Coordinates of C-alpha atoms and ligand atoms in Angstrom, one line a residue:
Chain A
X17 CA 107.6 57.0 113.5
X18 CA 109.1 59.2 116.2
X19 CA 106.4 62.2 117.9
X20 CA 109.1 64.5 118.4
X21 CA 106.5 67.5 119.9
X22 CA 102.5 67.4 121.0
X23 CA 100.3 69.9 121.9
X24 CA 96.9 70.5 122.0
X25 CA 94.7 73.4 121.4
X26 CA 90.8 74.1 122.3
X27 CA 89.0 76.0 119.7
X28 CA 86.1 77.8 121.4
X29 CA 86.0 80.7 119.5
X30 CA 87.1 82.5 116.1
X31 CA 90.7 83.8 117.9
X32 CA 91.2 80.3 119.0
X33 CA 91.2 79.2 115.1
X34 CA 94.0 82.2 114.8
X35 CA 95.8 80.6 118.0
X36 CA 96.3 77.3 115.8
X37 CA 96.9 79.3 112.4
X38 CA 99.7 80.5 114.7
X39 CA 100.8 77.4 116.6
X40 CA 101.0 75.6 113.6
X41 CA 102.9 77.9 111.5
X42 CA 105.6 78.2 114.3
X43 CA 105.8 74.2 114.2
X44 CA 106.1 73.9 110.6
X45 CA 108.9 76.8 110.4
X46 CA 110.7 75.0 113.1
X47 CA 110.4 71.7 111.1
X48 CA 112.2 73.2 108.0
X49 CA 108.8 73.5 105.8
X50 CA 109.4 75.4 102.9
X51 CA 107.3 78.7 102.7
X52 CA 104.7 76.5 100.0
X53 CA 104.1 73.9 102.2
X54 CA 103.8 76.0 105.2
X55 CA 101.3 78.1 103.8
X56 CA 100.0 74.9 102.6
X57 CA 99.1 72.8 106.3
X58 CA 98.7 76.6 107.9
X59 CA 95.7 77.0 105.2
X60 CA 94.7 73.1 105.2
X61 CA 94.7 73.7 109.6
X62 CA 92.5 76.6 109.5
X63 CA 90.0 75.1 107.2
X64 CA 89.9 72.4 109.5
X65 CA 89.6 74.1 112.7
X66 CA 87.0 76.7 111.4
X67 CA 84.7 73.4 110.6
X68 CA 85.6 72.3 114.1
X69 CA 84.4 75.5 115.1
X70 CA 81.8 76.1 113.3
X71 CA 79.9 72.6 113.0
X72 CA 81.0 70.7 115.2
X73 CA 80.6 73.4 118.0
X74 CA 84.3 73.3 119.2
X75 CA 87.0 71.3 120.0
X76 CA 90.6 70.5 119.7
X77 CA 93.3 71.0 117.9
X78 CA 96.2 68.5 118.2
X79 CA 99.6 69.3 116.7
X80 CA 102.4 66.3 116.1
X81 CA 105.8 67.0 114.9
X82 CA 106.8 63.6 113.5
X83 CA 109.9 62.4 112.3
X84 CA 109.6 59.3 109.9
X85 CA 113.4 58.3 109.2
X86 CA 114.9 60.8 107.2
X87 CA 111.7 63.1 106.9
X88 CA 110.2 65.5 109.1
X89 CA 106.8 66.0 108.8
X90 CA 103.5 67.7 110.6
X91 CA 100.1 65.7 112.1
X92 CA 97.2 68.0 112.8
X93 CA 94.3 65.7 113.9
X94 CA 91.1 68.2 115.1
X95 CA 88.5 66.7 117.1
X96 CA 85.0 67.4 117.8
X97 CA 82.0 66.3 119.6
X98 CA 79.3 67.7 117.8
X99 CA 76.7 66.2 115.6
X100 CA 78.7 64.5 112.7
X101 CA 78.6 64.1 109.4
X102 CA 76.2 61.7 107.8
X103 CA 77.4 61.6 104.5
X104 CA 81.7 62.2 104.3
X105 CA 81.6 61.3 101.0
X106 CA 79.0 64.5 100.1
X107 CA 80.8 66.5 102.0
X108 CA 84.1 66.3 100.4
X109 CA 82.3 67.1 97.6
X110 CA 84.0 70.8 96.3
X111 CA 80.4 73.2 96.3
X112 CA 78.9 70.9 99.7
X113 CA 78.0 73.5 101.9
X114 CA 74.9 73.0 104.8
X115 CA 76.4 76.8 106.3
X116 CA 76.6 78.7 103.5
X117 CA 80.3 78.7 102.8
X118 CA 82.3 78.3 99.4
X119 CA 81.9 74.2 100.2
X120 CA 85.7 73.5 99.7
X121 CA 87.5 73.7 103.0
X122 CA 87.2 69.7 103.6
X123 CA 88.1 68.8 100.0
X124 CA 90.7 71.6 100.1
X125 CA 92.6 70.6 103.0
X126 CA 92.6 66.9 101.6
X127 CA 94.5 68.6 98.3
X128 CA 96.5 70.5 100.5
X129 CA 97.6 67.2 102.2
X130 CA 99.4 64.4 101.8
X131 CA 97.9 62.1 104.2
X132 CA 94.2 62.7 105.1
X133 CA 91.6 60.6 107.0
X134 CA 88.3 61.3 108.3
X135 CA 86.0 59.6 110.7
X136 CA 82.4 60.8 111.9
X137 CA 79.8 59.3 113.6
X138 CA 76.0 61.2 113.4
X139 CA 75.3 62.3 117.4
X140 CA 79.0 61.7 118.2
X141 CA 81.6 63.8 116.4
X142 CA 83.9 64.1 114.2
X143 CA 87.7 63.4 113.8
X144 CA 89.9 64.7 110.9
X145 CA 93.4 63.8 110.8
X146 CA 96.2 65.4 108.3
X147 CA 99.9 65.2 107.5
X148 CA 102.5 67.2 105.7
X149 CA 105.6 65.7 105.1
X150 CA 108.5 68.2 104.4
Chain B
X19 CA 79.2 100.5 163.3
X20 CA 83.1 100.5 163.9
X21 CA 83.1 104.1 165.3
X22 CA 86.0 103.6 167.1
X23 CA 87.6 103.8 163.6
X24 CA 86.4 106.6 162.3
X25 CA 87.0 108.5 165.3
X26 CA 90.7 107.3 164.9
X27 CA 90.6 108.9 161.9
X28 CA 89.0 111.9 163.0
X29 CA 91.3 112.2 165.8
X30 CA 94.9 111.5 164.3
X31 CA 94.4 111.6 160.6
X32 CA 97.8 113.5 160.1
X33 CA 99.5 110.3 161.6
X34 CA 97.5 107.5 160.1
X35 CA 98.1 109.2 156.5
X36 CA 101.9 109.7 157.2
X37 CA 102.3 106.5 158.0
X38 CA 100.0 105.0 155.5
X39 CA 101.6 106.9 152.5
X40 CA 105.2 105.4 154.1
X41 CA 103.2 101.9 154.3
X42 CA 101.8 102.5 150.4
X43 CA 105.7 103.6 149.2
X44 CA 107.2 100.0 150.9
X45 CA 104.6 97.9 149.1
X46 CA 105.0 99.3 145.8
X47 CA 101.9 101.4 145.6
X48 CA 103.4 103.7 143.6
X49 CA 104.4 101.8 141.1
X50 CA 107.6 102.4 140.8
X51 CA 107.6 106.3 141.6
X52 CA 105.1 106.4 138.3
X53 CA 102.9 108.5 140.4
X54 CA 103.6 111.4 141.6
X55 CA 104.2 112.5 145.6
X56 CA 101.3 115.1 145.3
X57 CA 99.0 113.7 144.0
X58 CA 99.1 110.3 145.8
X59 CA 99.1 112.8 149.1
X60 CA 95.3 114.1 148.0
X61 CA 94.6 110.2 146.8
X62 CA 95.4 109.3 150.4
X63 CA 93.4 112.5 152.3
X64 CA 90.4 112.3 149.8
X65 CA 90.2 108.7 150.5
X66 CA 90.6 109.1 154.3
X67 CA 87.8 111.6 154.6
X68 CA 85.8 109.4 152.8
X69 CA 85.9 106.0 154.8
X70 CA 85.9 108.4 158.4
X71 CA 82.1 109.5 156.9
X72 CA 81.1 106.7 155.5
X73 CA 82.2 104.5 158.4
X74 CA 80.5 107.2 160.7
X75 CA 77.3 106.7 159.2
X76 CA 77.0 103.4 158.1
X77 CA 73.8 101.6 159.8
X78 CA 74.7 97.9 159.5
X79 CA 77.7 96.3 161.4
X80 CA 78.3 93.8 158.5
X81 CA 80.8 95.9 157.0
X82 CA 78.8 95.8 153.6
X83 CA 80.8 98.2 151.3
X84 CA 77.9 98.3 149.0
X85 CA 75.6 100.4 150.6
X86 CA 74.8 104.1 149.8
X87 CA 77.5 105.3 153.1
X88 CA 80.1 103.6 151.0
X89 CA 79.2 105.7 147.8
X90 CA 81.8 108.3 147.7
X91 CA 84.8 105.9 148.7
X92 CA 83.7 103.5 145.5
X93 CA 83.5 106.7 143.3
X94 CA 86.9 107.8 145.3
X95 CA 88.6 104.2 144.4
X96 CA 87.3 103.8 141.1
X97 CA 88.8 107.2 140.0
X98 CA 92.3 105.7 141.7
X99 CA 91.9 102.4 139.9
X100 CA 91.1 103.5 136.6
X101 CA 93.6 106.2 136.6
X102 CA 96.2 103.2 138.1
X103 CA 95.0 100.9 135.4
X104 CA 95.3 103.7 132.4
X105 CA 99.3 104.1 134.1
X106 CA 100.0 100.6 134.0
X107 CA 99.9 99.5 137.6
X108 CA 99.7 95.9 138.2
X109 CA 96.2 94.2 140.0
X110 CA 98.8 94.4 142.1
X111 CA 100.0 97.8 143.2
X112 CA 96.9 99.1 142.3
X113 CA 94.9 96.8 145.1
X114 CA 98.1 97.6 147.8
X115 CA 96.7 101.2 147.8
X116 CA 94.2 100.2 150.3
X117 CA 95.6 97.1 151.8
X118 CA 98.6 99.3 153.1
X119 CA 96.4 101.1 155.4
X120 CA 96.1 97.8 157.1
X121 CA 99.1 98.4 159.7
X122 CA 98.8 102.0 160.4
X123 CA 95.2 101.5 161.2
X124 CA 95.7 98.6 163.3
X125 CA 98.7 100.4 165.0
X126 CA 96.2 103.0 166.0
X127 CA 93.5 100.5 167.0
X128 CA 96.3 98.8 169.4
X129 CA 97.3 102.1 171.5
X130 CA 94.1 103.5 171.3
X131 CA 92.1 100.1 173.0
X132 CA 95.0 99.4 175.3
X133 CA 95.0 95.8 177.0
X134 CA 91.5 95.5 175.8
X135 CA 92.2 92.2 173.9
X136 CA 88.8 91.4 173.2
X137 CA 87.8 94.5 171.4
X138 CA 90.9 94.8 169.7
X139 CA 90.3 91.6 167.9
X140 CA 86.3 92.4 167.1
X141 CA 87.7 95.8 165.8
X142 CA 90.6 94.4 163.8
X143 CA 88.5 92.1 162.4
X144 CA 85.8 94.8 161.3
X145 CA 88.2 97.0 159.9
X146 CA 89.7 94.1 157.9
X147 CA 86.4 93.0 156.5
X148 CA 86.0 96.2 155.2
X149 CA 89.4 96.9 153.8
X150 CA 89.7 93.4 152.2
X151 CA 86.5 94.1 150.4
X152 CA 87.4 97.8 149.0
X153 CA 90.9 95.9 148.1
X154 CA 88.5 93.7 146.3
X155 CA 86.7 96.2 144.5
X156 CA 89.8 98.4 143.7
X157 CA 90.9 95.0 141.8
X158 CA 87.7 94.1 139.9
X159 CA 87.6 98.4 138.4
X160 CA 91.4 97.4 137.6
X161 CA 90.6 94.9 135.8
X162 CA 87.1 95.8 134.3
X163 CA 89.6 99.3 133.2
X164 CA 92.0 96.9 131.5
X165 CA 89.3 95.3 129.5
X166 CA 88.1 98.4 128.5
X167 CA 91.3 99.3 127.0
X168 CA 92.1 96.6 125.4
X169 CA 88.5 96.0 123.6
X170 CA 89.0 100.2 122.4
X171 CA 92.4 99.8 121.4
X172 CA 91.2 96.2 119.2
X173 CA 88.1 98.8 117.7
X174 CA 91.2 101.3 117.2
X175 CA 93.2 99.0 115.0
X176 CA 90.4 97.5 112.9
X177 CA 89.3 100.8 112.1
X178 CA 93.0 101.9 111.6
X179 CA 94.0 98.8 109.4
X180 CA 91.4 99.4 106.8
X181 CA 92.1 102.6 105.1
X182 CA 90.6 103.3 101.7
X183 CA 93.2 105.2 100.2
X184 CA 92.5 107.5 96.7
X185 CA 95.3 106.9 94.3
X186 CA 93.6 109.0 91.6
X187 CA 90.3 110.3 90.4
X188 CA 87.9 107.3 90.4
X189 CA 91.0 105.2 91.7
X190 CA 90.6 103.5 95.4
X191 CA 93.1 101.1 97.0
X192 CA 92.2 98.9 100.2
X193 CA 95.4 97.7 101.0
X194 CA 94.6 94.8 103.4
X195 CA 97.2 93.8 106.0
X196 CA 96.8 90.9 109.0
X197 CA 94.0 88.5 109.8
X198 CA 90.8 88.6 108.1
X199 CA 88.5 87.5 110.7
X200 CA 85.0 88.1 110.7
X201 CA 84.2 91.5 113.1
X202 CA 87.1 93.5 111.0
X203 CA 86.2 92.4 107.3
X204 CA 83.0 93.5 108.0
X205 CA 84.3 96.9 108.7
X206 CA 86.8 96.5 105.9
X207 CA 83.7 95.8 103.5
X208 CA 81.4 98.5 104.8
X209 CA 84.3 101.5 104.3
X210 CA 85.2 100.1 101.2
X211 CA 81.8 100.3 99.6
X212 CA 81.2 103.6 101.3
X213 CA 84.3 104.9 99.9
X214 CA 83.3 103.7 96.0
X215 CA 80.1 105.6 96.6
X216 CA 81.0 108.6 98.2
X217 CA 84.4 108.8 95.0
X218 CA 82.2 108.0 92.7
X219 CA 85.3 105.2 92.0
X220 CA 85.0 103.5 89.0
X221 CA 88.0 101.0 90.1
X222 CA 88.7 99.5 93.4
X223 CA 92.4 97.7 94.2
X224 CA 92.5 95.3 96.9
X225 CA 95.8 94.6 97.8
X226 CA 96.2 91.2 100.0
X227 CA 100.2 91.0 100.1
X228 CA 99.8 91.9 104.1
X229 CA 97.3 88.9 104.3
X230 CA 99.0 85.7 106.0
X231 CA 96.2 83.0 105.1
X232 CA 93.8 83.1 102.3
X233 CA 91.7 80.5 103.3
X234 CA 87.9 79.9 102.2
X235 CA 86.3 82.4 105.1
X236 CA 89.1 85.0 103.4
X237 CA 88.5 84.5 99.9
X238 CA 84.3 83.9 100.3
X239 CA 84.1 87.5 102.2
X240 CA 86.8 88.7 99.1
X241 CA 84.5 87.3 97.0
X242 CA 81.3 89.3 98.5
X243 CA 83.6 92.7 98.5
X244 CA 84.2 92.2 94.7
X245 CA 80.6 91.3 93.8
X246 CA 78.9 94.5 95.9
X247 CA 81.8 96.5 94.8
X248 CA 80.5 95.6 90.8
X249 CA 77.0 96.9 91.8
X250 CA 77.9 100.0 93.0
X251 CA 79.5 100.3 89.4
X252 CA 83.1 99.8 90.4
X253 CA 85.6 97.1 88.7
X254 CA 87.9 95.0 91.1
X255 CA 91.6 94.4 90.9
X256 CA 93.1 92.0 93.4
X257 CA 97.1 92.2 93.9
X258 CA 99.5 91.1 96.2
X259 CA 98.7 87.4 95.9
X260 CA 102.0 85.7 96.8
X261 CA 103.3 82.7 94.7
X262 CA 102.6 80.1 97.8
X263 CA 99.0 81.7 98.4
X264 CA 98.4 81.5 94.9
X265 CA 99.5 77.8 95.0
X266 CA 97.2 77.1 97.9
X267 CA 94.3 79.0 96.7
X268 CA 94.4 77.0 93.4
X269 CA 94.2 74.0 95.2
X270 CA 91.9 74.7 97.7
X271 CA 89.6 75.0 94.4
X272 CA 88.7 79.1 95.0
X273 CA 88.8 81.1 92.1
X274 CA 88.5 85.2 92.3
X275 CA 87.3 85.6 88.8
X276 CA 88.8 89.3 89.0
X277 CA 91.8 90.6 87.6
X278 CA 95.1 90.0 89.6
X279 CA 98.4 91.8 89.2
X280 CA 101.2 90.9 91.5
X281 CA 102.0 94.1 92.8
X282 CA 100.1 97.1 93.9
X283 CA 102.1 99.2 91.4
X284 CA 101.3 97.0 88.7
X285 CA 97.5 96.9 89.3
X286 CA 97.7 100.9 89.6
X287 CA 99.2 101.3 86.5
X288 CA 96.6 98.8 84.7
X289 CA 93.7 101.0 86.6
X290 CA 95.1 104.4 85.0
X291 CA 94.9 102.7 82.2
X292 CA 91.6 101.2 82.0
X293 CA 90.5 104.8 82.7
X294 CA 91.6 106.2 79.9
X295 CA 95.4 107.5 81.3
X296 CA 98.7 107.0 80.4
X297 CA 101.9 107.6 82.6
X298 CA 104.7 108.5 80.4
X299 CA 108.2 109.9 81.7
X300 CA 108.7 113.4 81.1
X301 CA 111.0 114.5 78.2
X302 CA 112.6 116.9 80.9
X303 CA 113.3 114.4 83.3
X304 CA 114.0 112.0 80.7
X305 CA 117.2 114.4 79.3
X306 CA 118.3 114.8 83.0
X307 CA 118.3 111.3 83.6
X308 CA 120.3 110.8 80.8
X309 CA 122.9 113.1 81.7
X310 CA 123.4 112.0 85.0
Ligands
ATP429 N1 83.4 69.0 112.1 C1 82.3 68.9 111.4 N2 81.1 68.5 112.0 C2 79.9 68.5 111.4 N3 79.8 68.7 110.0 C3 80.9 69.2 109.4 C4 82.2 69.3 110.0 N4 83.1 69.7 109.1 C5 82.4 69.8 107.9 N5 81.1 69.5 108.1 C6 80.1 69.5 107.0 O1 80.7 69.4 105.8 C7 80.3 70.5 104.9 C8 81.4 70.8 104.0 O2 82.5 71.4 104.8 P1 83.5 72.4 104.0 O3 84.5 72.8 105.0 O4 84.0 71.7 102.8 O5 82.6 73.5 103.6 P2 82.0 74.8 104.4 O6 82.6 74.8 105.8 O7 80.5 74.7 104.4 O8 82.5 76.0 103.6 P3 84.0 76.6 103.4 O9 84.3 76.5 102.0 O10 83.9 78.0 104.0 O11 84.8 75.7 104.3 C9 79.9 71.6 105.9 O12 79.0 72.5 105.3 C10 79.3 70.8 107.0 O13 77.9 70.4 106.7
MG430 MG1 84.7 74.7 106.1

């Protein structure tokens, strides 16, 4: 697999989560993405970085534009350092909410995803990883 | 404390500002000619007058531009910076108004201390400490002004972007357009519920076709809107949801429980209807269509 463009982001504060909305919308324009499936990782990115944000106290946004032979495709991978999540498997649960949210950003950007992997370790972050092939 | 300066100025004030305003015009003080010759002539004198007194009876030798002796030439400079800032002058240009005065003053300091070397140096060097630092301070204004405009023209377009709009009697539409982040749906909320009170609205449209992202954060406050909304005794209709948001939002699991219409026409027509109205064409019109 070929990383044909990297950047990365900080997310500090609620513009910054607009900032990657942004940055990741140009990317997947430039790709080719069809208007579904951009509106599809832009959606899946801000869910993402808003959790980023929001839980994990801030971070970083990181935005691949891959090229796997034929197919073109987008890897958003955000990063935190915050407190982690001590039970993934609850919190991909649609309703799971500790902030009072709607619960179904996590389990909505895996449906909005075709690849998806999360890691977290309690006291040292969290890492969530996403592509969307075209 | 430098009172050789201010008796410079005192002395040959007509000469230090016209070579000053010829200093300011060479570094682009002007900004481009966006100010006008009169008025940066009674910038220039104003401020002159002002540094001759306050360097005349400023105590300390420091050159602390802080003090009270200095009052007048901060007021003097922050009216000049803000109005600069307000025009469009760069940091810049804006800062170059009192960093020109540099040479002329210096000039003046050289034939008026002769061969004294020594005291040219200790005066060029107090009259720099003090110019560097109103520079300085002409700079920070410039760029506190800037923020300022900025943060009131962001207050201008949230307020501007969130009009309630009466389509009929007991009909209100909140057509929503750009980012929904948190400070501006708040305000979007807050007039929409005012609105329904103050109409008496028995319906409420909220049109989201110039929404980008409907994410969670978009569709929880939606959700909030609609449910206040209903306890002020007003129904709900959402339109303008695209066919890729509508895609997204079914799989990001949210669910409106309103109605939706696709357009805002649509939703108006079903909102005349609810209230008891029909729109029918006119048999007037109707004929002259025909004809034509
Ligand atoms: N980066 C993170 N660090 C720590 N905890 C997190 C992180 N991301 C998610 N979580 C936890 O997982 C829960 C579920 O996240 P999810 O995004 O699904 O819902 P939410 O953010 O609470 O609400 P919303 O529907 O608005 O996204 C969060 O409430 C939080 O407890
Ligand atoms: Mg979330």
């Amino acid at each position: 697999m070929i990383v044909a463009r990297d950047d990365t982001l900080v997310i500090r504060n609620p513009d910054d989560v607009v900032r990657v909305r942004q940055e990741v919308r140009a990317r997947a324009v430039a790709a080719g993405f069809g208007l579904v499936d951009q509106t599809k990782i832009v959606t899946a990115a801000s869910e993402l970085a808003r959790n980023t944000l929001d839980y994990g106290g801030g971070g970083k946004a990181r935005i691949e534009v891959v090229q796997n032979g034929a197919r073109k495709g987008l890897r958003l991978t955000f990063e935190d350092q915050g407190p982690g999540i001590p039970d993934v498997e609850l919190a991909l649960k649609d309703g799971y909410t500790t902030g009072g949210g709607l619960g179904l950003g996590l389990s909505g950007a895996r449906r909005l995803s075709n690849e998806f992997q999360i890691h977290s370790v309690v006291g040292e972050g969290t890492r969530v990883t996403i592509a969307r092939w075209k | 404390m430098a009172t050789i300066l201010s008796s410079i100025l005192e002395a040959h004030d007509g000469e230090v500002l016209a070579q000053w305003l010829v200093a300011l015009k060479a570094s682009g003080g002007t900004g481009g000619g966006r100010i006008k010759e009169g008025e940066l002539q009674t910038q220039c004198r104003h401020f002159l007058d002002a540094l001759r007194q306050a360097l005349a009876t400023a105590k300390n030798s420091d050159g602390n531009i802080q003090g009270a002796a200095f009052e007048d030439v901060r007021e003097l400079l922050a009216d000049v910076s803000r109005s600069r800032a307000a025009q469009g002058f760069s940091p810049t240009e804006t800062a170059s108004f009192v960093f020109s005065l540099k040479q002329p003053l210096f000039e003046r300091l050289r034939q008026e201390l002769g061969g004294d070397t020594a005291r040219i140096v200790d005066e060029s060097w107090q009259a720099t400490q003090v110019l560097d630092q109103l520079g300085l301070y002409t700079t920070e204004i410039h760029q506190k002004s800037r923020e300022d405009i900025v943060a009131r023209q962001q207050a201008e377009i949230a307020e501007l972007s969130t009009p309630v709009v009466k389509l009929w009697h007991g009909i209100l539409a909140l057509p929503l357009i750009g980012t929904l982040d948190s400070a501006r749906t708040q305000v979007v909320m807050e007039n929409l519920l005012q609105s329904i009170v103050d109409q008496g609205a028995e319906i409420a449209i909220i049109d989201i076709t110039g929404v980008p992202t409907v994410d969670t954060l978009v569709a929880q406050h939606l959700l909030k809107t609609i449910a206040a909304a209903r306890l002020m005794g007003a129904d709900c209709i959402v339109s303008g949801i695209r066919p890729q948001i509508a895609q997204t939002m079914v799989h990001l699991g949210v669910e409106l429980n309103v109605v939706s219409k696709a357009s805002l026409a649509d939703a108006f027509a079903l909102a005349l209807q609810r209230t008891g109205r029909t729109v029918v064409r006119s048999k007037l019109a109707g004929t002259l269509a025909a004809r034509t």
